[in-house]
CSV table of C-alpha atoms and ligand atoms in Angstrom, one decimal:
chain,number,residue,atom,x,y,z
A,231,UNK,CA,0.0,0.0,0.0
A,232,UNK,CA,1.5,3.1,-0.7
A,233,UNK,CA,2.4,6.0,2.0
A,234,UNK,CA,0.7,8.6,-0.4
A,235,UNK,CA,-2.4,10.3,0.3
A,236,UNK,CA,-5.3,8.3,-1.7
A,237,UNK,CA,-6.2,11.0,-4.0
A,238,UNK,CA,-9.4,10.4,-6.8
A,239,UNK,CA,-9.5,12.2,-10.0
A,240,UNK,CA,-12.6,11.9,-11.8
A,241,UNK,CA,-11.9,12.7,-15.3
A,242,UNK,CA,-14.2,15.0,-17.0
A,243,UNK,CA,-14.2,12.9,-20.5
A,244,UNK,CA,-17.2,10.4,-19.0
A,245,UNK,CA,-19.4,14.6,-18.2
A,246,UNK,CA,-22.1,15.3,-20.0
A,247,UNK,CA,-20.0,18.2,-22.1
A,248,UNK,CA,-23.6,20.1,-22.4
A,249,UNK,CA,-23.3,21.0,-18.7
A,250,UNK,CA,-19.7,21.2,-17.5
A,251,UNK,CA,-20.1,23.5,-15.2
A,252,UNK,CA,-23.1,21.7,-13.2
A,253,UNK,CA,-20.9,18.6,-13.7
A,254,UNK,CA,-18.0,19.5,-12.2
A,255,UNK,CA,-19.8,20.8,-9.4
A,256,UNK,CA,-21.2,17.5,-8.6
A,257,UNK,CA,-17.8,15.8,-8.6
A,258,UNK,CA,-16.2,18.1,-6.2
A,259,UNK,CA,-19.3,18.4,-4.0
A,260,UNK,CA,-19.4,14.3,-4.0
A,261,UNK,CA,-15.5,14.8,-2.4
A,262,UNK,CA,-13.2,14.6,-5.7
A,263,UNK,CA,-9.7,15.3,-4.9
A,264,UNK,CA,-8.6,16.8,-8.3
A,265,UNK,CA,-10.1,16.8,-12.0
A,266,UNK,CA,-8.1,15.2,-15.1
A,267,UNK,CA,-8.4,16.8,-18.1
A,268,UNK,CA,-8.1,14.3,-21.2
A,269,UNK,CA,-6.4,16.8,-24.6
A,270,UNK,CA,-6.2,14.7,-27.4
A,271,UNK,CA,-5.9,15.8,-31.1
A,272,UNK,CA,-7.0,12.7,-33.0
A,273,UNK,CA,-3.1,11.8,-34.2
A,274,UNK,CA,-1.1,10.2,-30.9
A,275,UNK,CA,-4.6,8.7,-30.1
A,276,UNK,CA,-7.6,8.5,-32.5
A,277,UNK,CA,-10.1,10.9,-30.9
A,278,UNK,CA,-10.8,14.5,-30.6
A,279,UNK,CA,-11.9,15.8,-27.0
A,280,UNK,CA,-11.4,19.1,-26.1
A,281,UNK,CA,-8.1,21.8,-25.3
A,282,UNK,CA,-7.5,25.1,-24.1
A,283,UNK,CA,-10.6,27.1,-24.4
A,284,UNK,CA,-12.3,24.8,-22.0
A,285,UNK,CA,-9.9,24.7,-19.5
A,286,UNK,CA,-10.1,28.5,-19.5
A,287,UNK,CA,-14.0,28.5,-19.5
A,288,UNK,CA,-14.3,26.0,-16.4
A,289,UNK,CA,-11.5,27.3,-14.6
A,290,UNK,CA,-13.5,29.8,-12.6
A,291,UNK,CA,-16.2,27.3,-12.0
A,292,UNK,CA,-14.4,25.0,-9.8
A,293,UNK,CA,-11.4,25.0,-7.1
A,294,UNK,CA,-10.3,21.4,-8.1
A,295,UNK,CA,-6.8,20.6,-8.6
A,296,UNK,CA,-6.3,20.9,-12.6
A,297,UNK,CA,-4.3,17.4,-13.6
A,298,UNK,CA,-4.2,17.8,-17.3
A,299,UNK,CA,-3.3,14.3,-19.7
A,300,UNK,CA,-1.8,15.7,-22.5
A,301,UNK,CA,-2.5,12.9,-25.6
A,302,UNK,CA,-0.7,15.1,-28.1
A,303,UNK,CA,1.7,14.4,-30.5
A,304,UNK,CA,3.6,17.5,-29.8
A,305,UNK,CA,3.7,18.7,-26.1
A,306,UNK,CA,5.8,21.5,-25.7
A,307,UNK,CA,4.1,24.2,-27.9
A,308,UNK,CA,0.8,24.0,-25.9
A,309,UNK,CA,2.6,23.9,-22.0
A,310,UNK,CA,2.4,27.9,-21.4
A,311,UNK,CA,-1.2,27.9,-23.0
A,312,UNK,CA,-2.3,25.4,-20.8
A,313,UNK,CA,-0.6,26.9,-18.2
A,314,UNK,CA,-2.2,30.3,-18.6
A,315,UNK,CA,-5.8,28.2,-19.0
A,316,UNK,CA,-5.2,27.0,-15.4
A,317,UNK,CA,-3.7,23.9,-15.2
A,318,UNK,CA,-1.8,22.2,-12.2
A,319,UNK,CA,-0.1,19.9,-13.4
A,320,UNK,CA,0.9,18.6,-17.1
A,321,UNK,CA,1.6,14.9,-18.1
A,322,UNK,CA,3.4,14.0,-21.2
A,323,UNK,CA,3.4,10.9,-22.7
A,324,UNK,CA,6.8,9.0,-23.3
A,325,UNK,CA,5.6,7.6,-26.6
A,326,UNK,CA,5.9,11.4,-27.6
A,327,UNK,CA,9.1,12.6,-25.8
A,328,UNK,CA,11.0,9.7,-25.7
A,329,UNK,CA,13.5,12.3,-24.4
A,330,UNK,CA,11.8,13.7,-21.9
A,331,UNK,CA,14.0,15.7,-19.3
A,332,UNK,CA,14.0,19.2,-20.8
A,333,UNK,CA,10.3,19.4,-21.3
A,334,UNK,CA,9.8,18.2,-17.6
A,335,UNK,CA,12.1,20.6,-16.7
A,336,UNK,CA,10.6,23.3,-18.3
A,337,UNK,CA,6.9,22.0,-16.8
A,338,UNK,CA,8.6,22.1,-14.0
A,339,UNK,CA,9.9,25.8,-14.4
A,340,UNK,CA,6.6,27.3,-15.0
A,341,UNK,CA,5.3,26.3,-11.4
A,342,UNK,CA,3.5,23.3,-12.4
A,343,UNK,CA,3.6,20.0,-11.2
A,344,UNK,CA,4.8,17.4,-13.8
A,345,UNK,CA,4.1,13.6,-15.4
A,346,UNK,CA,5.1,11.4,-17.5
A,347,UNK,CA,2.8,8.2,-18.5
A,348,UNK,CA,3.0,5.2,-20.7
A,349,UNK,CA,0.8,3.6,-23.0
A,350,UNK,CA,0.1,-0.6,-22.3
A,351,UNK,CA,2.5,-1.4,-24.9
A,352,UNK,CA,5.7,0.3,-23.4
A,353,UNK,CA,7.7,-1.4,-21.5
A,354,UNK,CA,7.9,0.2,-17.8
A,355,UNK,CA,11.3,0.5,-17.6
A,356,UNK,CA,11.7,3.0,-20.2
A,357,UNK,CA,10.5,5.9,-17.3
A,358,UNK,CA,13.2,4.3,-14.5
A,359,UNK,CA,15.9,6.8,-16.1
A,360,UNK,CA,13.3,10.1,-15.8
A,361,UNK,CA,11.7,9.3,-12.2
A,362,UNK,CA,13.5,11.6,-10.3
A,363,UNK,CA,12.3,14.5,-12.7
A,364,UNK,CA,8.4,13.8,-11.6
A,365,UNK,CA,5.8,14.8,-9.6
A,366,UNK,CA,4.1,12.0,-10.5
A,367,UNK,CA,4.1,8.7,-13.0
A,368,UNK,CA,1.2,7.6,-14.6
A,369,UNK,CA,0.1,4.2,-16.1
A,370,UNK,CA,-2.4,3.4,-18.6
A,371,UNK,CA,-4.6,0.8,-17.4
A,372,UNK,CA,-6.5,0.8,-21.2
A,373,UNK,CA,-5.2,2.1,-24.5
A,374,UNK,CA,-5.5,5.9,-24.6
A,375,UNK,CA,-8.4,7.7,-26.6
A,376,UNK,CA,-11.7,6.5,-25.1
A,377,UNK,CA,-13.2,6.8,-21.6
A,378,UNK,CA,-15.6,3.7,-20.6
A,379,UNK,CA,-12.9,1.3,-21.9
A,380,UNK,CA,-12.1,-2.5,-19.6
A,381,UNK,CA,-9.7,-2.3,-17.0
A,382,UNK,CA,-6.4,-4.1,-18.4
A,383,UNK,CA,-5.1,-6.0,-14.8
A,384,UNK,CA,-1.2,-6.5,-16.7
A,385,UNK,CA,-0.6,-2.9,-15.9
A,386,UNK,CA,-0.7,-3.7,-11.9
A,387,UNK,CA,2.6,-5.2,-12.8
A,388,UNK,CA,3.6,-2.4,-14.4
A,389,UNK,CA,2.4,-0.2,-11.3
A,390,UNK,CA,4.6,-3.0,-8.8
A,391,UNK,CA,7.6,-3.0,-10.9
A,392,UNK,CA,7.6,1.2,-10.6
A,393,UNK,CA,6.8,0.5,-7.1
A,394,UNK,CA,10.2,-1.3,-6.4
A,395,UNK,CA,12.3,1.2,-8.7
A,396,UNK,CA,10.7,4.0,-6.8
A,397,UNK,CA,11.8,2.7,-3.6
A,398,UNK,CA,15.6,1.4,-5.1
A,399,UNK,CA,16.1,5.0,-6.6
A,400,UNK,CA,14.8,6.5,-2.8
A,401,UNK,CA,12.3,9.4,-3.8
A,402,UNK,CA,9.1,10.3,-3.4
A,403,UNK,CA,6.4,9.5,-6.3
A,404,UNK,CA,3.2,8.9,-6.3
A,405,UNK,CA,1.8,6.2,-8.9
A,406,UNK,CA,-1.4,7.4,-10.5
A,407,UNK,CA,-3.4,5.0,-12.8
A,408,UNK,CA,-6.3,5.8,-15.6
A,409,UNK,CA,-8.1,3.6,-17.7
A,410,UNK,CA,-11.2,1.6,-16.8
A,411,UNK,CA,-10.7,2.4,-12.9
A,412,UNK,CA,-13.9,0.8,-10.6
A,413,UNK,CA,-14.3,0.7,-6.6
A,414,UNK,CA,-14.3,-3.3,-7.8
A,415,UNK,CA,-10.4,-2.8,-9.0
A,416,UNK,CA,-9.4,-0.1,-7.0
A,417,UNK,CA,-8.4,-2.4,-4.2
A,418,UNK,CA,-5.7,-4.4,-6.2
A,419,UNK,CA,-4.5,-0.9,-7.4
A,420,UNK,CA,-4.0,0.6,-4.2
A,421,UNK,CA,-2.4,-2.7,-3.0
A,422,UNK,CA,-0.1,-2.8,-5.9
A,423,UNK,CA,1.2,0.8,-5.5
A,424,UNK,CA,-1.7,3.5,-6.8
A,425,UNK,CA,-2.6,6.6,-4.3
A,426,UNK,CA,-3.9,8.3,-7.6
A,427,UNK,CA,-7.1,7.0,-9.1
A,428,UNK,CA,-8.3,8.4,-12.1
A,429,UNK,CA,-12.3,7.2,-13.1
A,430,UNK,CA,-14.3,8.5,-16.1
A,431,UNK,CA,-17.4,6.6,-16.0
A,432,UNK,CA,-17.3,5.1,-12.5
A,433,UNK,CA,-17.7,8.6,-10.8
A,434,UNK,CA,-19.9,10.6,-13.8
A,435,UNK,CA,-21.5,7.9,-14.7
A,436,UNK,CA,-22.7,7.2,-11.0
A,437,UNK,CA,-26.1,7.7,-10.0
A,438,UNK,CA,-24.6,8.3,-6.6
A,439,UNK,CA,-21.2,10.2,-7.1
A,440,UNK,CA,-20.5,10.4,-3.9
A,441,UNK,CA,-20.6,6.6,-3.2
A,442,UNK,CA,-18.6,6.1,-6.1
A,443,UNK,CA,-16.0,7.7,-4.7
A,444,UNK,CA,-16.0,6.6,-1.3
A,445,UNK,CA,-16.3,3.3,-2.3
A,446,UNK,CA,-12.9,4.2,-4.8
A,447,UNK,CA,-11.3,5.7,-1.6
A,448,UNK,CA,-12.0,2.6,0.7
B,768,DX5,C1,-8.4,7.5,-21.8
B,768,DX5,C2,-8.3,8.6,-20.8
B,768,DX5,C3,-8.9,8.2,-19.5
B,768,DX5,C4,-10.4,7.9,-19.5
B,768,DX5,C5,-10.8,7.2,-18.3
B,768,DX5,O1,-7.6,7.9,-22.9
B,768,DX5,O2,-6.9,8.9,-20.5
B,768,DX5,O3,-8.7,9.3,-18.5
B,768,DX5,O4,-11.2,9.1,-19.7
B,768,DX5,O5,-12.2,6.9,-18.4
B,768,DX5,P1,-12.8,5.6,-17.8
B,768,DX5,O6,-12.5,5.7,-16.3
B,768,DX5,O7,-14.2,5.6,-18.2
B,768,DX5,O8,-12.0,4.4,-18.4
B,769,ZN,ZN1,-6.4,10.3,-18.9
């Protein structure tokens, strides 16, 4: 179990987009700890969601922690814009900087806090050289591009073997995880090394939001 605070991050891709305000609201009224923010441009994964203009537009709505997943081909363009729109923290794919130190510097730089994630096909080991650099470490528990999506249980071993290099290299990360998250699997994630629980349809999707996330937190 890890020593970090449990934290759960609904992510606003599973809202009912005509009401994102009213949505949002419900989230963090039912106890959300932060709200992640799913970019993608339809070329590192094959869907469209939204960008910068919405961030800005819900940004006075809500006090939640801004934990934007950037699923763009090119990152470093875009960090000050999403920046200014009122993110927290931006996480950059590996697939997309396989070199990723300068950008996580520079994320780092602009006040925010910083990721790095991996799709199910990378092997884990290719973030063990860029740990030190990160706020946090993310693992895709479903291939990016599409909330509502089957939890894929390999990448606990993913989340175990991060656990162990973690603790070798001696620092502080928290392991977040996104991708077909449930109270049913949140257990074995939190067992295996989560505090950070991202869930799309398990928390918007919820006739009782609230419950949902207790039950993700317990
Ligand atoms: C997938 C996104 C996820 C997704 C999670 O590309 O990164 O954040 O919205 O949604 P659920 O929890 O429904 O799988
Ligand atoms: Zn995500």
């Amino acid at each position: 179990m890890s020593t970090h605070p449990t934290r759960i991050a609904p992510s606003l891709l599973a809202a009912d987009f005509s009401c994102l305000a009213q949505q949002i609201d419900r989230v963090e009224q039912a106890g959300a700890d932060w709200l992640h923010l799913d970019v993608m441009d339809g070329r590192f994964v094959p869907n469209i969601s939204f960008g910068i203009p919405i961030l800005e537009s819900i940004r006075p709505k809500t006090r939640l922690f801004f934990d934007v997943h950037l699923m763009i081909v090119d990152p470093q363009p875009y960090l000050a814009p999403f920046k200014d729109a009122g993110a927290n923290s931006l996480t950059i794919h590996i697939e997309t900087c396989p070199q990723p130190t300068s950008i996580l510097r520079e994320i780092r730089a602009m006040d925010l806090q910083c990721g790095l994630v991996l799709n199910p096909s990378t092997p884990v080991e290719t973030l063990f050289p860029f740990l030190g650099e990160l706020d946090l470490v993310l693992v895709m528990s479903v291939e990016p591009g599409f909330g509502g999506q089957s939890f894929q249980p390999q990448a606990l071993q993913k989340v175990e073997a991060l656990r162990d290099e973690i603790e070798r290299q001696a620092i502080h990360l928290p392991i977040q995880i996104d991708g077909g998250v449930n109270p049913q699997n949140a257990t074995s994630c939190r067992s295996a090394g989560v505090s950070i629980l991202v869930a799309g349809s398990a928390v918007f999707r919820a006739e009782d939001p609230s419950r949902a996330i207790a039950d993700l937190r317990t």
